[in-house]
Short mmCIF file of C-alpha atoms in Angstrom, two decimals:
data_model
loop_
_atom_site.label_atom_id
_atom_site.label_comp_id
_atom_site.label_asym_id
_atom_site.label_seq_id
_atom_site.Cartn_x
_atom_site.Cartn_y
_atom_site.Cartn_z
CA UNK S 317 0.00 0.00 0.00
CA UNK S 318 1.00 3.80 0.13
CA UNK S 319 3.23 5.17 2.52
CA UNK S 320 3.47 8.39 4.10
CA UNK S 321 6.71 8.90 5.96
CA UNK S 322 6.85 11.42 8.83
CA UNK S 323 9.92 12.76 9.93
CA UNK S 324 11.22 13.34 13.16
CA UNK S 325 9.26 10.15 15.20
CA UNK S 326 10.30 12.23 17.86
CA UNK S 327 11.99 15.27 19.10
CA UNK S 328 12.88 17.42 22.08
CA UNK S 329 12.86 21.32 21.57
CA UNK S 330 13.24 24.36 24.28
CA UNK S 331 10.50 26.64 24.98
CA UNK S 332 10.54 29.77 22.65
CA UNK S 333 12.33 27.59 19.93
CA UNK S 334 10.78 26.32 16.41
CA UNK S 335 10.00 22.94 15.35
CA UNK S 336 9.84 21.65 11.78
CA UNK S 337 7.64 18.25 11.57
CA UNK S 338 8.11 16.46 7.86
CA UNK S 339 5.72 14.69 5.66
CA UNK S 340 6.39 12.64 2.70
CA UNK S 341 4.40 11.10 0.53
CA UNK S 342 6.44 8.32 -0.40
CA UNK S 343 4.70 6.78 -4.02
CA UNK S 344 2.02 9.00 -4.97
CA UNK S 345 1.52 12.81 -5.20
CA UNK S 346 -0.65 14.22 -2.78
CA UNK S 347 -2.36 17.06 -3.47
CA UNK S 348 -3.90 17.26 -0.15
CA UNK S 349 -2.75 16.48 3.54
CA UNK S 350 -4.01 16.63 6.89
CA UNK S 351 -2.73 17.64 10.02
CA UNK S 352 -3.86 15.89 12.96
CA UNK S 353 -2.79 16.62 17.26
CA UNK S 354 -3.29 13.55 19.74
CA UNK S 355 -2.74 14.84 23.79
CA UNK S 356 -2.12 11.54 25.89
CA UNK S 357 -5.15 9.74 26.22
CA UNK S 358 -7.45 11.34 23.53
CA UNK S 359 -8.28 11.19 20.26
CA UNK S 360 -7.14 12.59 17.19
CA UNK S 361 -8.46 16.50 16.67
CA UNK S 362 -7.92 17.34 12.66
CA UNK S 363 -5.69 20.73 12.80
CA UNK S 364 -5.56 21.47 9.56
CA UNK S 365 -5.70 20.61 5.94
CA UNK S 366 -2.85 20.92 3.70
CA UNK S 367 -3.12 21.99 0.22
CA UNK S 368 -0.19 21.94 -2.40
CA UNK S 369 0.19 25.31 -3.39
CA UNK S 370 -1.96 27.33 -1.47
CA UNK S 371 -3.09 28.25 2.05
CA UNK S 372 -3.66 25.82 4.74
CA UNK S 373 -6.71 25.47 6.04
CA UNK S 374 -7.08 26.07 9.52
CA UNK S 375 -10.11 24.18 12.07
CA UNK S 376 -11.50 26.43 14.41
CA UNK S 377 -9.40 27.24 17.62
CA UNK S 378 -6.39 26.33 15.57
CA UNK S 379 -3.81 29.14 15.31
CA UNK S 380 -2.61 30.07 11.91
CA UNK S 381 0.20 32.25 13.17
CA UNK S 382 1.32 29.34 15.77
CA UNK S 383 1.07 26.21 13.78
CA UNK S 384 3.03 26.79 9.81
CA UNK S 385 2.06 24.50 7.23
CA UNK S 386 3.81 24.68 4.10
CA UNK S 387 3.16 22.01 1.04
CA UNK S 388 5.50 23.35 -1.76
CA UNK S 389 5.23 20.49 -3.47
CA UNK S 390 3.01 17.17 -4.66
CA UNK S 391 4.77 15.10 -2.17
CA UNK S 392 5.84 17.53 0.73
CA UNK S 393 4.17 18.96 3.84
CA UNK S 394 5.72 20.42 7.07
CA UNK S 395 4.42 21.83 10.09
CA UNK S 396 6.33 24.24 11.87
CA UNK S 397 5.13 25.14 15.06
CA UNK S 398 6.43 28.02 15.80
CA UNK S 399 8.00 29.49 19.61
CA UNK S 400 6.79 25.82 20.87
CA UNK S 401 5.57 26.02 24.69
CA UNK S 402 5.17 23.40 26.56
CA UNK S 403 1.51 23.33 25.98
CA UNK S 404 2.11 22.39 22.33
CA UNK S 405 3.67 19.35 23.10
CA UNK S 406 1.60 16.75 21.77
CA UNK S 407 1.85 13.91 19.43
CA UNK S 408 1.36 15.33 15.85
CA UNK S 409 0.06 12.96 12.64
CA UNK S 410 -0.53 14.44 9.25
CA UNK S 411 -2.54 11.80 6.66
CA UNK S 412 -2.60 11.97 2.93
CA UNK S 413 -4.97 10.48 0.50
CA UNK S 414 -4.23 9.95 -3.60
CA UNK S 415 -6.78 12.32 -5.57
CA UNK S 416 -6.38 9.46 -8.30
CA UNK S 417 -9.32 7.89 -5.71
CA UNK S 418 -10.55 10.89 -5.07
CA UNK S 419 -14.48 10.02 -4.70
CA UNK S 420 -13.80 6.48 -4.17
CA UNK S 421 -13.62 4.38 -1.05
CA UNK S 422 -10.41 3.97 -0.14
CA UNK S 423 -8.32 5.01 3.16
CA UNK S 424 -6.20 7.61 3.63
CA UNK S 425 -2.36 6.95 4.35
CA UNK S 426 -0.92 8.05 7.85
CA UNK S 427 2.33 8.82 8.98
CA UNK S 428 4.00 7.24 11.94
CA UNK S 429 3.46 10.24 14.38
CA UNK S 430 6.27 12.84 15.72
CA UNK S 431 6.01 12.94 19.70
CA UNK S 432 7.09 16.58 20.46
CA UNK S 433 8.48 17.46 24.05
CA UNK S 434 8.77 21.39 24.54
CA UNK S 435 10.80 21.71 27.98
CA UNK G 564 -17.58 19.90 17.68
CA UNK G 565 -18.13 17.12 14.32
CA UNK G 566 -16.00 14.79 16.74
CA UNK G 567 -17.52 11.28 17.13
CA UNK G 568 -18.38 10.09 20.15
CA UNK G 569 -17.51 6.25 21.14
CA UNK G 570 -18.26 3.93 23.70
CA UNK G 571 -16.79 2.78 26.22
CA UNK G 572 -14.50 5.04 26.91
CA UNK G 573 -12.23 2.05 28.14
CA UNK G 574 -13.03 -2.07 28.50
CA UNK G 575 -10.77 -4.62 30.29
CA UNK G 576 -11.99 -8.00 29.31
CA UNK G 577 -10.03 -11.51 29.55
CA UNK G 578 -8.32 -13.11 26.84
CA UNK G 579 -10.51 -15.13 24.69
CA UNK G 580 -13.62 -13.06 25.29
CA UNK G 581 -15.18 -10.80 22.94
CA UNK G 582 -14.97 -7.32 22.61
CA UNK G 583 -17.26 -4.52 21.60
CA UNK G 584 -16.84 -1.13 20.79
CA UNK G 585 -19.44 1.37 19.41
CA UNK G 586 -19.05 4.60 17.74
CA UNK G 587 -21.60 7.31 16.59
CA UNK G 588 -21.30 10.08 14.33
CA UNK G 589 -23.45 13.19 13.59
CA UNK G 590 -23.12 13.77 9.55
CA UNK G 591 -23.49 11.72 6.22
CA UNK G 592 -20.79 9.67 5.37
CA UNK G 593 -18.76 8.01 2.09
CA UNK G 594 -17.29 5.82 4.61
CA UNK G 595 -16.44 4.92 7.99
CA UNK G 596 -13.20 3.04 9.32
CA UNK G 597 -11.64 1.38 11.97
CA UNK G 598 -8.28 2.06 13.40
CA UNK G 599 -6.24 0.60 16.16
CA UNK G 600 -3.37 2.33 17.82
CA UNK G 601 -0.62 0.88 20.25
CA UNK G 602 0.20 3.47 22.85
CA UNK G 603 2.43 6.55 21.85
CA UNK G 604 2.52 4.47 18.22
CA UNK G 605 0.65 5.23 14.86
CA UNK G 606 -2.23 4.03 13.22
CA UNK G 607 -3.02 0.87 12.29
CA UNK G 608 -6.15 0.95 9.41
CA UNK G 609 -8.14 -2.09 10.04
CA UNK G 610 -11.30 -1.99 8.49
CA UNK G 611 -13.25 0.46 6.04
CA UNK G 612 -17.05 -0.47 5.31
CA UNK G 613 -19.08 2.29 2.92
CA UNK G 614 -21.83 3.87 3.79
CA UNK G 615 -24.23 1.37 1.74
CA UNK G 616 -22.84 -1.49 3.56
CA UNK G 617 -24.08 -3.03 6.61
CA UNK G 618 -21.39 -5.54 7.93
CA UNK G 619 -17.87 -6.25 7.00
CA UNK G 620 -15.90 -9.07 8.44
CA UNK G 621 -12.30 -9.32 8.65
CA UNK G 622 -10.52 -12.73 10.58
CA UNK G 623 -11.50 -11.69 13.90
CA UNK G 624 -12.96 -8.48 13.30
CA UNK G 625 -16.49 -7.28 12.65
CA UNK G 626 -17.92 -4.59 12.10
CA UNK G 627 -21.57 -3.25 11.29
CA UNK G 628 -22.97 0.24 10.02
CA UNK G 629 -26.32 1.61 10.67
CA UNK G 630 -26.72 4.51 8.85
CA UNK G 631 -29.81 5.33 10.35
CA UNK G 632 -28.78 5.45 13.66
CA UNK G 633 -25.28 7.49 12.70
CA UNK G 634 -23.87 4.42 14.13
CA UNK G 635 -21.28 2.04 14.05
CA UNK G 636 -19.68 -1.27 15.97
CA UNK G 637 -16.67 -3.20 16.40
CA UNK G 638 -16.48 -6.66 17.20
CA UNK G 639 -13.38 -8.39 18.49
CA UNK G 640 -13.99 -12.04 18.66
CA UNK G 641 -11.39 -14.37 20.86
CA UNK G 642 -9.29 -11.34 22.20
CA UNK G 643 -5.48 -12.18 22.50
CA UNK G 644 -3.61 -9.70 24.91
CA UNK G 645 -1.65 -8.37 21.89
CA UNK G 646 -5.39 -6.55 21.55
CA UNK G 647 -4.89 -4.19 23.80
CA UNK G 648 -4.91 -0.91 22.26
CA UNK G 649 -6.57 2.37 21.69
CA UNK G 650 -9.44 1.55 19.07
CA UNK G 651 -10.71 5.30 16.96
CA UNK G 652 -13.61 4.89 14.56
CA UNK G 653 -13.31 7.61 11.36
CA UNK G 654 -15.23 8.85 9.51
CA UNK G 655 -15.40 10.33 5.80
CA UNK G 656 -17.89 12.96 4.64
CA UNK G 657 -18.68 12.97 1.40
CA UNK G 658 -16.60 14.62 -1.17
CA UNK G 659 -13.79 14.60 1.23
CA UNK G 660 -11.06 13.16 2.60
CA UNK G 661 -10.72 15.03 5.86
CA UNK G 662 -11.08 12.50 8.44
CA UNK G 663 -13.72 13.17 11.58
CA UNK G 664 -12.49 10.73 14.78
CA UNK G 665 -14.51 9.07 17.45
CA UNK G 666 -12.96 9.36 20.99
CA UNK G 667 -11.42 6.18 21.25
CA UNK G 668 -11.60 3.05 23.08
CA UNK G 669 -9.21 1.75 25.40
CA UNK G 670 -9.01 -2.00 25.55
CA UNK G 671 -7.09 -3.99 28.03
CA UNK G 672 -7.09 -7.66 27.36
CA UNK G 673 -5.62 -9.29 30.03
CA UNK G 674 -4.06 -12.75 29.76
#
């Protein structure tokens, strides 16, 4: 099947610093990609969604400003989360789907999580 | 929120008995899907079933869909310890691929 490769698994950062979270499409191009935060214990809450060559979309209660997504290109999405406190640290999963199946049944592809720690 | 809501919240059950998990959602749906995840690790897709289906088996997994009701279950038949794991439902809305998730399950099986 498709894989999306998410890059760091995990990472460490000091408070006021910036973190850039990676992903990769790995054998298809993604147009679109999600952004998804997990706090221990709960469920997945969608952040934002992705889209190569424009603006991100942003849910509601999700700050623009704090949380950068950037997809320059078919197979490329990061999330920067900019001077990281150590509210923001979460576990962080972004998804992509090929718009080949677009309308169709068929899952989307996640990424194997980054775990970020803002001491 | 569009967030669905799932039941139990956790279930600790021995090994060899069946679990159940149940999910609801509160818009239409392409599909809906099952995913299991092992503490601090990603997801694992296990099952999708579309909107105009009604059950979908996989080995020890089942799973129904009552569109009706906004409603979905999970059935784990002869639970192994290995089991245990956070369980999410998703769903799909139409014409999208932005993915909606349940609340989870937590489910100890203990050996």
């Amino acid at each position: 099947g498709a894989v999306v490769s998410q890059h760091p698994s995990w990472v460490i950062c000091k408070s006021g610093t910036s973190v850039k979270i990676e992903c990769r499409s790995l054998d298809f191009q993604a147009t679109t990609m999600f952004w998804y935060r997990q706090f221990p214990k709960q469920s997945l809450m969608l952040m934002a969604t992705s889209n190569e060559g424009s603006k991100a979309t942003y849910e509601q209660g999700v700050e623009k400003d704090k949380f950068l997504i950037n997809h320059a290109s078919l197979t490329l999405s990061t999330l920067t989360v900019t001077s990281a406190h150590p509210e923001d640290s979460s576990f962080y999963i972004c998804s992509a789907s090929n718009p080949l199946f677009a309308g169709t049944n068929t899952e989307a592809f996640f990424g194997q999580g980054t775990r970020l720690t803002v001491v | 929120s569009q967030q669905g809501e799932e039941d139990p919240q956790a279930l600790s059950i021995q090994e060899g008995e069946n679990a159940t998990m149940n999910c609801s959602y509160k818009t239409s749906i392409n599909n809906l899907q099952w995913y299991r995840q092992n503490s601090g690790r990603g997801l694992v897709h296990l099952i999708l079933i579309r909107s105009n289906e009604r059950e979908k088996h996989s080995g020890r997994l089942r799973v129904t869909l009552d569109t009706s009701k906004k409603s979905s279950s999970l059935l784990i038949t002869a639970s192994r310890a290995a089991d245990t794991a956070s369980y999410f439902c998703a769903t799909v809305g139409r014409g999208t691929y932005k993915y909606i998730f349940g609340t989870g399950t937590r489910l100890k099986v203990l050996a």
